[in-house]
CSV table of C-alpha atoms in Angstrom, one decimal:
chain,number,residue,atom,x,y,z
A,1,MET,CA,-6.1,-16.3,13.4
A,2,LYS,CA,-4.9,-17.9,16.1
A,3,LEU,CA,-1.9,-20.3,14.9
A,4,VAL,CA,0.2,-22.8,17.5
A,5,ARG,CA,3.2,-25.6,17.2
A,6,TYR,CA,2.5,-28.3,19.1
A,7,GLY,CA,4.0,-31.7,19.9
A,8,ARG,CA,6.6,-33.1,21.6
A,9,PRO,CA,10.1,-31.0,21.8
A,10,GLY,CA,12.0,-30.7,17.8
A,11,LYS,CA,8.9,-32.3,16.7
A,12,GLU,CA,6.1,-29.7,16.4
A,13,LYS,CA,3.0,-29.8,13.9
A,14,PRO,CA,1.4,-26.6,12.8
A,15,GLY,CA,-1.9,-25.9,13.9
A,16,LEU,CA,-4.5,-23.4,14.7
A,17,ILE,CA,-7.7,-22.8,17.1
A,18,ASP,CA,-10.8,-22.5,15.8
A,19,ALA,CA,-13.8,-20.3,16.9
A,20,GLN,CA,-14.5,-22.9,19.6
A,21,GLY,CA,-11.5,-22.9,21.0
A,22,ARG,CA,-10.5,-26.7,19.6
A,23,LEU,CA,-7.1,-27.4,18.3
A,24,ARG,CA,-7.1,-28.0,14.7
A,25,ASP,CA,-4.1,-29.7,13.1
A,26,LEU,CA,-3.1,-27.6,9.9
A,27,SER,CA,-0.1,-30.5,8.7
A,28,GLN,CA,-1.9,-31.3,5.7
A,29,LYS,CA,-1.8,-27.4,4.7
A,30,VAL,CA,1.5,-25.9,5.2
A,31,ALA,CA,4.8,-28.0,6.6
A,32,ASP,CA,5.4,-25.7,9.7
A,33,ILE,CA,4.7,-22.0,11.1
A,34,GLY,CA,7.8,-20.2,9.8
A,35,ALA,CA,9.2,-17.5,7.8
A,36,ASP,CA,7.2,-18.2,4.7
A,37,GLN,CA,3.9,-18.2,6.5
A,38,LEU,CA,4.1,-15.3,8.2
A,39,GLY,CA,3.6,-12.8,4.9
A,40,ASP,CA,0.0,-11.1,4.3
A,41,ALA,CA,-0.1,-13.0,1.4
A,42,ALA,CA,0.4,-16.6,3.0
A,43,LEU,CA,-1.5,-15.7,5.9
A,44,ALA,CA,-4.8,-14.8,3.4
A,45,ARG,CA,-4.2,-18.1,1.9
A,46,LEU,CA,-4.4,-19.6,5.5
A,47,ARG,CA,-8.0,-17.6,6.3
A,48,LYS,CA,-9.2,-18.7,3.2
A,49,ILE,CA,-9.0,-22.1,5.1
A,50,ASP,CA,-12.7,-23.5,6.6
A,51,PRO,CA,-11.1,-24.6,10.3
A,52,ALA,CA,-14.0,-27.5,10.5
A,53,SER,CA,-12.5,-28.8,7.2
A,54,LEU,CA,-9.1,-29.8,9.7
A,55,PRO,CA,-8.9,-32.6,11.8
A,56,LEU,CA,-9.4,-31.9,15.4
A,57,VAL,CA,-7.1,-32.7,17.6
A,58,ARG,CA,-7.6,-34.7,20.6
A,59,GLY,CA,-6.2,-34.5,24.3
A,60,LYS,CA,-3.9,-31.9,25.8
A,61,PRO,CA,-0.7,-31.7,23.8
A,62,ARG,CA,2.1,-29.4,25.0
A,63,MET,CA,2.6,-26.5,23.1
A,64,GLY,CA,5.9,-25.2,21.5
A,65,CYS,CA,6.4,-21.6,20.2
A,66,PRO,CA,4.1,-20.7,17.5
A,67,VAL,CA,7.1,-19.4,15.2
A,68,ALA,CA,9.1,-22.3,14.2
A,69,GLY,CA,13.3,-20.7,12.8
A,70,ILE,CA,13.0,-17.5,14.7
A,71,GLY,CA,15.9,-15.4,13.5
A,72,LYS,CA,16.7,-13.0,16.0
A,73,PHE,CA,15.1,-12.4,19.7
A,74,ILE,CA,15.6,-8.8,19.9
A,75,ALA,CA,14.1,-7.1,23.6
A,76,ILE,CA,13.4,-3.8,25.1
A,77,GLY,CA,14.3,-2.5,28.0
A,78,LEU,CA,12.5,-0.2,30.6
A,79,ASN,CA,10.2,0.2,28.1
A,80,TYR,CA,7.4,0.9,30.7
A,81,ALA,CA,7.2,4.4,32.4
A,82,ASP,CA,6.6,3.3,36.1
A,83,HIS,CA,9.2,0.1,35.7
A,84,ALA,CA,12.0,2.2,34.7
A,85,ALA,CA,10.9,4.2,38.6
A,86,GLU,CA,10.6,0.7,40.2
A,87,ALA,CA,14.7,-0.4,38.5
A,88,GLY,CA,15.3,3.1,39.6
A,89,ALA,CA,16.4,4.0,36.1
A,90,PRO,CA,15.7,7.2,34.7
A,91,ILE,CA,13.3,7.3,31.4
A,92,PRO,CA,15.0,6.4,28.2
A,93,LYS,CA,15.3,8.9,25.6
A,94,GLU,CA,16.0,6.1,23.2
A,95,PRO,CA,14.6,2.5,23.3
A,96,ILE,CA,17.0,0.2,25.0
A,97,ILE,CA,17.9,-2.7,22.7
A,98,PHE,CA,19.4,-6.3,23.5
A,99,GLN,CA,19.2,-9.5,22.4
A,100,LYS,CA,17.7,-12.6,23.9
A,101,ALA,CA,19.5,-16.1,22.2
A,102,ASN,CA,18.2,-18.1,20.4
A,103,SER,CA,18.6,-21.0,22.6
A,104,CYS,CA,16.4,-19.5,25.3
A,105,ILE,CA,13.1,-19.8,23.1
A,106,GLN,CA,11.1,-22.7,24.5
A,107,GLY,CA,6.9,-23.0,24.3
A,108,PRO,CA,4.9,-21.4,27.3
A,109,ASP,CA,4.3,-23.7,29.6
A,110,ASP,CA,7.8,-25.6,29.8
A,111,PRO,CA,9.5,-25.7,32.9
A,112,VAL,CA,11.9,-22.6,33.6
A,113,MET,CA,15.2,-24.2,34.8
A,114,LEU,CA,17.6,-22.2,37.2
A,115,PRO,CA,20.6,-21.9,35.6
A,116,ARG,CA,23.7,-22.8,37.6
A,117,ASN,CA,24.9,-20.4,40.7
A,118,SER,CA,21.4,-18.5,40.0
A,119,VAL,CA,21.0,-16.3,42.8
A,120,LYS,CA,18.1,-13.5,41.4
A,121,GLY,CA,16.2,-15.2,38.7
A,122,ASP,CA,13.0,-12.9,37.7
A,123,TRP,CA,10.3,-12.6,35.6
A,124,GLU,CA,8.5,-10.4,33.1
A,125,VAL,CA,5.4,-10.7,31.2
A,126,GLU,CA,5.4,-8.8,27.8
A,127,LEU,CA,4.1,-8.3,24.5
A,128,GLY,CA,5.8,-10.0,21.9
A,129,VAL,CA,5.9,-8.6,18.2
A,130,VAL,CA,6.2,-11.6,15.1
A,131,ILE,CA,7.9,-9.9,12.0
A,132,GLY,CA,5.6,-10.7,8.8
A,133,SER,CA,7.8,-9.2,6.2
A,134,ARG,CA,11.5,-7.6,5.4
A,135,ALA,CA,11.2,-4.3,7.3
A,136,ARG,CA,14.3,-1.6,6.6
A,137,TYR,CA,14.2,1.7,7.6
A,138,VAL,CA,10.4,1.7,7.6
A,139,SER,CA,8.9,4.8,8.9
A,140,GLN,CA,6.9,4.7,12.0
A,141,LYS,CA,3.7,5.3,10.1
A,142,ASP,CA,4.6,1.9,7.9
A,143,ALA,CA,5.4,-0.2,10.9
A,144,LEU,CA,2.9,-1.9,11.9
A,145,THR,CA,2.3,-3.8,8.2
A,146,HIS,CA,5.4,-5.6,8.7
A,147,VAL,CA,3.9,-7.1,11.4
A,148,ALA,CA,2.4,-10.9,11.0
A,149,GLY,CA,1.1,-11.3,15.2
A,150,TYR,CA,1.1,-10.7,18.6
A,151,CYS,CA,1.7,-13.4,21.3
A,152,VAL,CA,2.6,-13.2,25.1
A,153,VAL,CA,6.5,-13.4,25.9
A,154,ASN,CA,7.6,-14.3,29.7
A,155,ASP,CA,11.4,-12.5,29.3
A,156,VAL,CA,12.8,-14.5,32.2
A,157,SER,CA,16.2,-13.0,33.5
A,158,GLU,CA,18.7,-13.3,36.2
A,159,ARG,CA,19.7,-9.9,37.6
A,160,GLU,CA,22.8,-11.2,39.1
A,161,PHE,CA,24.4,-12.1,35.7
A,162,GLN,CA,22.3,-8.9,34.0
A,163,LEU,CA,23.2,-6.0,36.4
A,164,GLU,CA,26.5,-7.5,38.6
A,165,HIS,CA,28.8,-8.5,36.5
A,166,GLY,CA,29.5,-5.9,34.0
A,167,PRO,CA,27.0,-3.5,31.3
A,168,GLN,CA,25.9,-6.1,28.9
A,169,TRP,CA,22.5,-7.7,29.8
A,170,ASP,CA,22.4,-10.3,26.8
A,171,ARG,CA,24.1,-12.6,29.7
A,172,GLY,CA,21.2,-12.6,32.3
A,173,LYS,CA,18.8,-13.1,29.7
A,174,GLY,CA,19.6,-15.4,27.4
A,175,CYS,CA,19.6,-18.3,29.5
A,176,ASP,CA,18.3,-21.8,28.8
A,177,THR,CA,14.4,-21.9,28.8
A,178,PHE,CA,14.2,-18.0,29.4
A,179,GLY,CA,12.3,-17.5,26.8
A,180,PRO,CA,8.5,-18.9,26.8
A,181,ILE,CA,6.7,-18.2,23.7
A,182,GLY,CA,3.0,-18.5,23.2
A,183,PRO,CA,0.6,-20.2,23.6
A,184,TRP,CA,-0.4,-18.6,20.2
A,185,LEU,CA,0.3,-16.2,17.6
A,186,VAL,CA,-2.3,-14.4,17.0
A,187,THR,CA,-2.2,-12.5,13.7
A,188,ARG,CA,-2.5,-8.3,13.3
A,189,ASP,CA,-6.0,-8.4,11.9
A,190,GLU,CA,-7.1,-9.7,14.8
A,191,ILE,CA,-5.4,-6.9,17.4
A,192,ALA,CA,-6.9,-3.7,16.5
A,193,HIS,CA,-4.8,-1.4,19.3
A,194,PRO,CA,-1.8,-3.3,20.6
A,195,GLN,CA,-1.3,-0.5,23.0
A,196,LYS,CA,-4.6,-1.1,24.6
A,197,LEU,CA,-3.9,-4.4,26.2
A,198,ASP,CA,-4.2,-6.1,29.7
A,199,LEU,CA,-1.2,-7.6,31.2
A,200,TRP,CA,-0.3,-9.6,34.3
A,201,LEU,CA,1.4,-12.3,36.5
A,202,GLU,CA,0.9,-14.3,39.1
A,203,LEU,CA,3.9,-16.0,41.3
A,204,ASN,CA,2.6,-19.0,43.4
A,205,GLY,CA,-0.9,-17.6,42.7
A,206,ARG,CA,0.2,-13.8,43.9
A,207,ARG,CA,-0.6,-11.2,41.4
A,208,MET,CA,2.9,-9.4,41.4
A,209,GLN,CA,2.3,-7.4,37.8
A,210,THR,CA,-0.8,-5.9,36.5
A,211,GLY,CA,-0.5,-3.3,33.8
A,212,ASN,CA,-1.6,-2.2,30.0
A,213,THR,CA,0.7,-2.0,27.0
A,214,ARG,CA,-0.9,1.8,26.4
A,215,THR,CA,1.5,3.0,29.2
A,216,MET,CA,4.8,1.8,27.1
A,217,ILE,CA,7.1,4.7,26.4
A,218,PHE,CA,7.8,3.5,23.2
A,219,SER,CA,5.0,1.9,20.9
A,220,VAL,CA,4.9,-1.2,19.2
A,221,ALA,CA,5.1,1.2,15.8
A,222,LYS,CA,7.8,3.1,17.6
A,223,LEU,CA,9.6,0.2,18.2
A,224,VAL,CA,9.5,-1.9,14.8
A,225,SER,CA,10.8,1.9,12.9
A,226,TYR,CA,13.7,2.4,15.0
A,227,VAL,CA,14.9,-1.2,15.6
A,228,SER,CA,15.0,-1.4,11.8
A,229,GLN,CA,16.8,1.9,11.5
A,230,PHE,CA,19.9,-0.3,13.2
A,231,MET,CA,19.1,-4.3,11.7
A,232,THR,CA,16.9,-5.4,8.8
A,233,LEU,CA,14.1,-7.1,10.4
A,234,MET,CA,13.1,-10.7,8.8
A,235,PRO,CA,10.2,-12.6,8.4
A,236,GLY,CA,9.9,-14.6,11.9
A,237,ASP,CA,12.1,-12.2,14.0
A,238,VAL,CA,10.6,-11.3,17.3
A,239,ILE,CA,10.4,-8.4,19.0
A,240,THR,CA,9.5,-8.4,23.3
A,241,THR,CA,8.6,-5.1,24.4
A,242,GLY,CA,9.3,-4.7,27.6
A,243,THR,CA,7.8,-5.5,31.1
A,244,PRO,CA,5.3,-3.2,33.5
A,245,PRO,CA,6.2,-3.0,37.1
A,246,GLY,CA,6.0,-6.0,39.7
A,247,VAL,CA,9.1,-7.5,38.9
A,248,GLY,CA,10.7,-9.2,42.1
A,249,LEU,CA,13.7,-7.3,41.7
A,250,GLY,CA,11.6,-4.2,42.4
A,251,MET,CA,9.8,-5.6,45.3
A,252,LYS,CA,10.8,-5.0,49.0
A,253,PRO,CA,12.8,-6.4,50.0
A,254,PRO,CA,13.3,-8.5,46.6
A,255,VAL,CA,11.5,-11.3,45.6
A,256,PHE,CA,13.7,-14.2,43.5
A,257,LEU,CA,12.5,-17.1,41.4
A,258,LYS,CA,13.0,-20.6,43.6
A,259,LYS,CA,13.0,-24.1,42.8
A,260,GLY,CA,9.3,-25.0,42.6
A,261,ASP,CA,7.4,-22.0,42.4
A,262,VAL,CA,4.8,-21.2,39.5
A,263,MET,CA,4.4,-18.6,37.2
A,264,ARG,CA,1.3,-18.2,34.8
A,265,LEU,CA,0.9,-14.9,32.9
A,266,GLY,CA,-1.1,-13.6,30.1
A,267,ILE,CA,-2.1,-11.0,27.8
A,268,GLU,CA,-5.4,-10.0,26.7
A,269,GLY,CA,-6.5,-11.8,23.2
A,270,LEU,CA,-3.2,-13.8,23.2
A,271,GLY,CA,-3.8,-16.8,25.9
A,272,VAL,CA,-1.7,-17.9,28.6
A,273,GLN,CA,1.5,-19.5,30.2
A,274,THR,CA,2.1,-21.3,33.1
A,275,GLN,CA,5.8,-23.1,33.9
A,276,GLN,CA,7.2,-24.3,37.1
A,277,VAL,CA,10.6,-23.1,38.1
A,278,VAL,CA,13.3,-26.3,38.0
A,279,ALA,CA,16.2,-26.4,39.1
A,280,PHE,CA,19.3,-26.9,37.3
A,281,ARG,CA,20.0,-29.6,35.4
A,282,ARG,CA,22.3,-30.9,32.8
């Protein structure tokens, strides 16, 4: 299934995308797409619904983040060997974990706002993993059974804040609007091989990133298992799993986001995002 949340910010309604790519309203079946709808039993109930029985949604409403009430937004750094190389960093021996602030989460096509004093805004297309059931000290073998599904994430970054103001990355990763997620949550039964997905990003129509999840240093299963050793993963938590090469910081000379830029990015089977970059506003 492709599950979505659509409508004005803060007023999103649940929906799904049918086999013809049309948006259907799910609000008479579930109140929202959140923790209570992400477990295997709840998703199985949704699969039994005939999409043709649901009202069609007319027009092109705004898409919100496809998961409501995300608890933890966990990110993994330098998880592609070729991206580590372009950043001039050694291959990590263990996953690098940091957090993106929940307040940065937004819809997939909402504008990205450069924070005050930003000079090194950057882009990162990433595979997002949505947790469906409580995971604590889970094995790598069982890890994917705790996954509800997958989505596109743009791990927008401010490199000066991230790298030049001290060793903590969080300050450059959690700025408002720096976490576009969506357009869809695609349930794990539709993604047989999360390590075989093409992903890409364009800036102003120019291809900047081209990669495939097979080149991850640490697989989705490894990441879910690893993170669960240090914190309990709960339904609705999101792990964003790292980016392939082609970020602005790695260009020669570096290229950074400016007002008016347009980012377009996507992952095979998970949809496409488009964001216009805007200047800081209160």
